[in-house]
Coordinates of C-alpha atoms and ligand atoms in Angstrom, one line a residue:
M8 CA -38.6 -38.2 7.1
V9 CA -39.8 -38.9 10.2
S10 CA -43.8 -38.2 10.9
V11 CA -44.8 -36.5 13.2
L12 CA -46.5 -38.3 15.3
D13 CA -42.9 -40.6 15.2
D14 CA -41.4 -40.2 19.2
G15 CA -38.1 -38.8 17.3
W16 CA -39.4 -36.0 15.5
L17 CA -39.9 -33.4 18.0
G18 CA -36.5 -34.0 18.9
E19 CA -35.7 -33.6 15.8
V20 CA -37.9 -30.2 15.4
L21 CA -36.2 -28.2 18.6
A22 CA -32.7 -29.3 17.5
Q23 CA -34.0 -27.4 14.4
V24 CA -35.2 -23.8 16.3
A25 CA -32.3 -24.7 18.5
G26 CA -29.6 -24.6 15.3
A27 CA -31.3 -21.4 14.0
S28 CA -28.7 -18.9 14.5
T29 CA -30.8 -15.8 13.0
L30 CA -33.6 -14.7 13.3
D31 CA -34.3 -14.6 9.1
A32 CA -33.0 -18.1 9.7
L33 CA -36.2 -18.5 13.5
H34 CA -38.7 -17.0 11.3
E35 CA -37.8 -19.7 7.7
A36 CA -37.5 -22.6 10.4
A37 CA -41.4 -21.6 11.7
V38 CA -42.6 -20.8 8.8
E39 CA -41.2 -24.9 8.0
L40 CA -42.9 -26.1 11.4
T41 CA -45.8 -25.1 11.8
G42 CA -47.1 -22.7 8.7
K43 CA -49.8 -23.7 5.9
R44 CA -47.7 -26.6 4.5
S45 CA -45.9 -27.6 7.8
A46 CA -46.4 -31.1 9.3
L47 CA -48.1 -30.3 11.6
S48 CA -50.5 -28.8 9.9
A49 CA -51.1 -31.9 7.3
A50 CA -51.3 -34.1 10.5
R51 CA -54.1 -31.9 11.9
Q52 CA -55.8 -32.8 7.7
A53 CA -55.4 -35.7 8.1
L54 CA -57.5 -36.0 11.3
G55 CA -60.1 -35.8 9.2
A56 CA -60.1 -39.5 7.3
L57 CA -60.2 -41.1 10.9
P58 CA -62.7 -42.6 13.0
P59 CA -63.7 -39.8 16.3
D60 CA -62.7 -41.2 19.2
E61 CA -58.5 -41.8 17.7
R62 CA -59.1 -38.6 15.8
R63 CA -60.1 -36.9 19.7
V64 CA -56.9 -38.6 21.0
R65 CA -54.2 -37.6 17.7
G66 CA -56.3 -34.1 18.2
Q67 CA -54.9 -33.4 21.5
Q68 CA -51.1 -34.8 20.6
L69 CA -50.5 -33.1 17.6
N70 CA -52.1 -29.4 19.8
D71 CA -49.8 -30.9 22.6
L72 CA -46.9 -31.0 20.0
R73 CA -48.4 -27.6 18.2
A74 CA -47.9 -26.0 21.4
Q75 CA -44.5 -27.3 22.5
V76 CA -42.6 -26.3 19.3
E77 CA -44.2 -23.1 19.5
A78 CA -43.0 -23.0 23.3
A79 CA -39.3 -23.8 21.2
L80 CA -39.7 -21.2 18.5
A81 CA -40.6 -18.0 21.2
E82 CA -37.6 -18.7 23.3
R83 CA -35.1 -19.5 20.9
R84 CA -36.7 -15.7 19.3
S85 CA -36.0 -14.5 23.1
V86 CA -32.8 -15.5 22.8
L87 CA -31.7 -14.4 19.0
Q88 CA -33.5 -10.9 19.9
A89 CA -31.9 -10.5 23.4
A90 CA -28.0 -11.1 21.5
Q91 CA -28.9 -8.4 18.6
R92 CA -29.9 -6.2 21.1
R93 CA -25.9 -6.2 22.5
L94 CA -24.9 -5.9 19.2
R95 CA -26.3 -3.0 18.9
L96 CA -25.8 -0.7 21.8
A97 CA -22.4 -2.1 21.9
A98 CA -22.2 -0.7 18.0
D99 CA -23.8 2.4 19.9
R100 CA -21.8 3.2 22.7
L101 CA -20.0 6.1 23.0
D102 CA -16.1 5.8 25.2
L103 CA -16.4 8.7 27.9
S104 CA -13.6 7.3 29.5
E105 CA -12.5 10.7 29.3
V106 CA -15.0 12.7 31.0
L107 CA -14.7 9.6 33.6
A108 CA -11.3 10.3 34.6
A109 CA -12.7 14.3 34.4
R110 CA -15.1 13.1 37.7
A111 CA -12.8 10.8 39.8
P112 CA -12.3 12.2 42.6
R113 CA -10.6 14.0 44.0
G114 CA -7.2 14.3 45.9
A115 CA -6.3 15.5 49.1
G116 CA -6.8 19.1 49.2
G117 CA -9.8 19.3 47.6
H118 CA -7.8 19.3 44.5
R119 CA -8.6 16.9 41.5
C120 CA -5.6 14.5 41.0
V121 CA -3.5 16.2 38.4
P122 CA -2.3 14.2 35.4
G123 CA 0.7 13.1 35.6
D124 CA 0.2 11.6 38.6
G125 CA -0.2 8.0 37.2
R126 CA -4.0 7.6 38.7
W127 CA -6.6 9.5 36.9
G128 CA -5.3 10.5 33.7
R129 CA -5.9 12.7 31.0
G130 CA -9.4 15.0 31.4
R131 CA -10.5 18.2 33.6
V132 CA -13.9 19.3 35.0
H133 CA -13.5 23.1 33.9
L134 CA -14.0 24.7 36.8
V135 CA -17.3 26.4 35.9
Q136 CA -18.7 22.4 36.0
R137 CA -16.5 21.9 39.5
T138 CA -18.3 25.4 40.6
R139 CA -21.3 23.9 40.1
D140 CA -21.1 20.8 41.4
E141 CA -19.9 22.0 45.1
L142 CA -22.7 24.4 45.0
E143 CA -24.7 21.7 43.9
D144 CA -23.3 19.5 46.6
V145 CA -24.3 22.2 49.1
F146 CA -27.8 22.3 48.5
V147 CA -28.0 19.1 48.7
G148 CA -27.0 18.8 52.0
M149 CA -29.4 21.5 52.6
G150 CA -32.0 19.4 51.5
F151 CA -32.7 20.6 48.4
T152 CA -33.0 17.8 45.4
V153 CA -31.3 18.9 41.7
A154 CA -33.9 19.5 39.0
D155 CA -32.9 20.6 34.8
G156 CA -35.3 21.5 32.5
P157 CA -34.8 22.6 28.0
E158 CA -32.9 25.0 27.9
V159 CA -34.7 25.9 24.6
E160 CA -37.7 27.8 25.6
T161 CA -40.7 28.6 24.4
D162 CA -42.3 31.9 25.4
W163 CA -45.0 30.9 27.9
Y164 CA -42.4 28.6 30.0
N165 CA -39.9 31.9 29.7
F166 CA -41.5 34.9 30.5
E167 CA -45.9 34.6 29.9
A168 CA -45.8 31.2 32.7
L169 CA -43.3 34.0 35.1
N170 CA -45.7 37.3 35.5
M171 CA -44.3 38.5 31.9
P172 CA -47.1 38.8 29.6
P173 CA -46.1 40.2 26.2
A174 CA -45.1 43.7 26.5
H175 CA -44.5 43.1 29.5
P176 CA -41.8 46.6 30.8
A177 CA -39.0 44.0 32.8
R178 CA -38.9 40.8 29.4
G179 CA -37.0 44.1 28.8
M180 CA -34.0 42.6 31.0
F181 CA -33.3 39.6 29.6
D182 CA -31.9 40.8 26.3
T183 CA -33.4 37.5 24.7
F184 CA -31.6 35.6 21.5
Y185 CA -35.0 34.0 19.0
L186 CA -35.2 30.9 17.4
D187 CA -35.7 31.6 14.1
V188 CA -38.8 29.1 14.4
E189 CA -43.3 29.5 14.0
P190 CA -44.5 30.7 15.8
P191 CA -41.5 34.3 15.1
D192 CA -40.9 35.5 18.8
G193 CA -42.4 32.1 20.7
V194 CA -39.2 29.5 20.6
L195 CA -36.1 31.4 22.2
L196 CA -32.8 30.8 24.1
R197 CA -33.8 31.0 28.3
T198 CA -32.5 33.7 29.7
H199 CA -32.7 32.0 33.3
T200 CA -33.4 29.6 34.6
S201 CA -36.5 30.4 35.6
P202 CA -38.9 28.7 33.8
V203 CA -37.7 25.5 35.1
Q204 CA -39.7 26.4 38.1
I205 CA -42.7 26.3 36.2
R206 CA -41.2 22.5 34.7
V207 CA -40.8 21.8 38.4
L208 CA -44.2 22.4 39.8
Q209 CA -46.2 21.1 36.9
R210 CA -44.7 18.0 37.7
R211 CA -44.4 17.7 41.5
R212 CA -47.2 18.6 43.7
P213 CA -45.5 20.9 46.7
P214 CA -43.7 19.9 49.8
V215 CA -40.3 21.2 46.9
Y216 CA -37.6 22.2 48.2
A217 CA -35.7 21.9 45.1
V218 CA -32.6 24.1 42.5
M219 CA -32.0 23.9 39.0
P220 CA -28.9 24.3 37.6
G221 CA -27.7 25.6 33.9
R222 CA -26.7 27.5 30.7
C223 CA -28.2 30.6 30.3
F224 CA -28.3 32.7 27.3
R225 CA -28.2 36.1 27.1
R226 CA -27.8 39.5 24.0
E227 CA -25.2 40.5 25.9
T228 CA -21.7 42.1 25.3
P229 CA -19.3 40.6 27.2
D230 CA -17.0 41.9 29.7
A231 CA -15.0 41.3 33.3
R232 CA -18.6 40.6 34.9
H233 CA -21.6 39.4 31.3
L234 CA -20.8 36.4 29.3
P235 CA -23.5 36.1 26.9
V236 CA -23.7 32.4 28.2
F237 CA -23.4 31.8 31.2
H238 CA -25.0 29.8 34.0
Q239 CA -28.0 29.7 36.7
V240 CA -28.8 27.8 39.6
E241 CA -32.1 28.4 40.7
G242 CA -34.1 27.3 43.9
L243 CA -37.6 27.0 44.8
V244 CA -39.5 26.1 47.7
V245 CA -42.7 25.5 48.1
D246 CA -44.1 24.6 51.1
E247 CA -46.8 25.5 53.8
G248 CA -45.8 28.6 55.8
I249 CA -42.2 29.7 54.4
T250 CA -42.1 33.2 55.3
F251 CA -38.4 36.0 53.8
G252 CA -36.6 35.1 56.5
D253 CA -36.1 31.3 55.6
L254 CA -35.2 32.8 52.1
A255 CA -32.3 35.1 54.0
G256 CA -31.5 32.2 56.0
T257 CA -30.7 30.8 53.1
I258 CA -29.2 32.1 51.4
E259 CA -26.6 33.3 53.8
S260 CA -26.2 29.6 55.2
F261 CA -24.8 28.8 51.1
T262 CA -23.2 31.6 51.5
A263 CA -20.9 30.8 54.6
A264 CA -20.7 27.4 52.8
Y265 CA -19.5 28.3 49.5
F266 CA -17.2 31.1 50.0
G267 CA -16.1 30.5 53.4
A268 CA -17.5 32.9 56.5
D269 CA -14.6 35.6 55.5
I270 CA -17.2 36.7 52.5
D271 CA -20.4 39.3 53.5
A272 CA -23.1 38.5 51.5
R273 CA -25.9 41.7 51.6
L274 CA -29.0 42.0 50.6
R275 CA -31.2 44.8 48.4
P276 CA -34.8 45.8 47.3
A277 CA -35.2 44.6 43.5
F278 CA -37.8 43.8 41.6
F279 CA -39.0 40.7 39.1
P280 CA -41.8 39.7 38.2
F281 CA -42.4 35.4 39.6
T282 CA -40.9 37.1 43.3
E283 CA -42.9 40.0 45.6
P284 CA -41.0 41.1 47.4
S285 CA -38.2 41.0 45.8
A286 CA -33.6 41.6 47.0
E287 CA -30.6 41.2 44.8
F288 CA -28.2 39.3 46.4
E289 CA -25.0 40.2 46.5
V290 CA -20.9 39.8 48.3
T291 CA -17.9 41.6 48.7
C292 CA -15.8 41.8 45.6
T293 CA -13.3 39.5 46.7
I294 CA -10.9 40.6 44.2
C295 CA -10.4 44.0 46.0
R296 CA -11.9 42.6 48.9
G297 CA -14.3 46.0 49.1
S298 CA -12.7 48.9 47.9
G299 CA -13.5 49.6 44.8
C300 CA -11.7 48.0 41.5
R301 CA -12.8 47.7 37.8
T302 CA -14.4 44.1 38.4
C303 CA -17.3 45.2 40.6
S304 CA -17.4 48.7 38.4
H305 CA -16.3 50.3 42.1
T306 CA -18.6 49.4 44.0
G307 CA -16.8 46.7 46.3
W308 CA -20.1 44.4 46.0
V309 CA -20.5 42.4 43.0
E310 CA -24.2 40.9 42.3
L311 CA -24.3 37.2 42.2
G312 CA -28.1 37.2 41.8
G313 CA -32.2 37.4 42.9
C314 CA -34.6 36.8 44.6
G315 CA -38.3 36.6 46.2
M316 CA -40.8 35.4 47.6
V317 CA -43.0 33.3 45.1
D318 CA -45.6 35.9 43.2
P319 CA -48.7 33.9 43.5
A320 CA -49.6 34.5 40.5
V321 CA -47.0 32.0 39.3
L322 CA -48.6 29.1 41.7
V323 CA -52.1 30.4 39.9
A324 CA -50.1 29.0 36.3
V325 CA -49.2 26.5 37.5
G326 CA -52.4 25.3 39.6
I327 CA -51.4 25.3 43.0
D328 CA -53.3 27.0 45.1
P329 CA -51.4 30.3 46.6
E330 CA -53.5 30.4 50.1
R331 CA -52.5 27.4 51.3
Y332 CA -48.7 27.5 49.9
G333 CA -46.5 29.6 49.7
G334 CA -42.3 30.0 49.2
F335 CA -39.0 31.2 48.1
A336 CA -37.0 31.7 44.4
F337 CA -33.5 32.1 44.3
G338 CA -31.0 32.2 41.0
F339 CA -27.7 33.0 40.3
G340 CA -24.6 33.5 38.5
I341 CA -22.5 30.8 38.7
D342 CA -19.8 32.1 36.8
R343 CA -19.5 34.7 39.4
C344 CA -19.6 32.1 41.7
T345 CA -16.5 30.3 40.5
Q346 CA -14.8 34.4 39.5
M347 CA -15.5 35.4 43.1
R348 CA -14.9 32.7 44.8
H349 CA -11.5 32.2 42.6
G350 CA -10.8 36.1 42.2
I351 CA -10.7 36.2 38.2
A352 CA -10.8 39.8 37.5
D353 CA -12.1 39.5 34.4
M354 CA -15.2 36.4 33.4
R355 CA -13.6 36.8 30.0
V356 CA -11.0 34.0 31.0
L357 CA -13.1 31.6 32.1
L358 CA -13.2 31.0 28.2
D359 CA -10.3 31.7 27.0
N360 CA -9.2 28.0 27.3
D361 CA -6.0 29.3 28.2
V362 CA -4.7 26.1 29.5
R363 CA -3.9 27.9 33.2
I364 CA -7.6 27.9 34.2
L365 CA -7.7 24.3 32.5
R366 CA -5.4 22.7 34.5
Q367 CA -7.2 24.3 38.0
G368 CA -9.7 22.7 37.2
Ligands
LIG402 N1 -34.6 34.9 37.1 C1 -33.6 36.1 37.4 C2 -32.6 36.2 36.4 O1 -32.1 35.7 35.8 C3 -33.4 36.2 39.1 C4 -34.3 35.3 40.6 C5 -34.5 34.2 40.2 C6 -34.8 36.3 40.9 C7 -36.1 34.1 41.3 C8 -36.1 36.1 41.2 C9 -36.1 34.8 42.1 O2 -32.7 38.3 36.6

């Protein structure tokens, strides 16, 4: 065997390290080359028998050798670990190509390219998802950022922080699905996207201009305008000097951009505990063009959502000074927008999985 201080030793050792093909093999090599029973350790022990001068020179040589061997081991270890990570990622990889195909760019006329035209393959975006994408585009164009939050919420985010303490009568507006976990009635499926307002305000300081789309849940019997699982997009602006005029202007710009100029929108006074003053906003029913039909319960108008000036109590709940900052919020149904934009008389068809509907995505 070559001794540690022979010329060939280091080369041999480095080749051994480079040849270790698994992390286990490398670990064994490390024990053999640098452990207590290694030639390096034996050589260090033997130093004691040498005269001082020689001991110093040899000692230095041994230190250098050990440093080189350890550096080679570390380098090889990181190469093998990276390879192992790559393998693990490859094994975990999901094939999302169908989704990608569905999210492919639109063809002429704003429609997604259809299967069979040879360009995008299978998969479609559901009409509701398409509406959500388009609404996001409209708001991003107006300078808003997009945020989201969890569908399973705590009572505090869904109600309390929004100025609805336990037993507040306004909770009755939201027929809530509670989860069977501790504490009782403490965890629920969010009934609106408004809890995301709170989450955003906990993360960011004003100025905030954000929209928060997502899925919501209410114990509701499905009918022409309601589904127990539906989608909302929440909007929140918190800044200095915000007025109700900014809110009304934002809603008007969004309805004009999304529905086109021939749809009328109106605000009506309403009550929400987290905004004051509050309003509901409605658009002309596109099914009857305002003359009254089953879809709009013969009113000629369909409610899209609620809005108002953020109540100071909400700002206080997240530690923002209501003397300095104010804002507005709105929340409206994405499914309702889909329904009105595409003239769908009964919202339940959105969930029927009828291919004639699905193909339109
Ligand atoms: N969260 C309310 C609802 O679902 C709508 C709303 C949002 C009202 C924001 C005012 C401000 O009914």
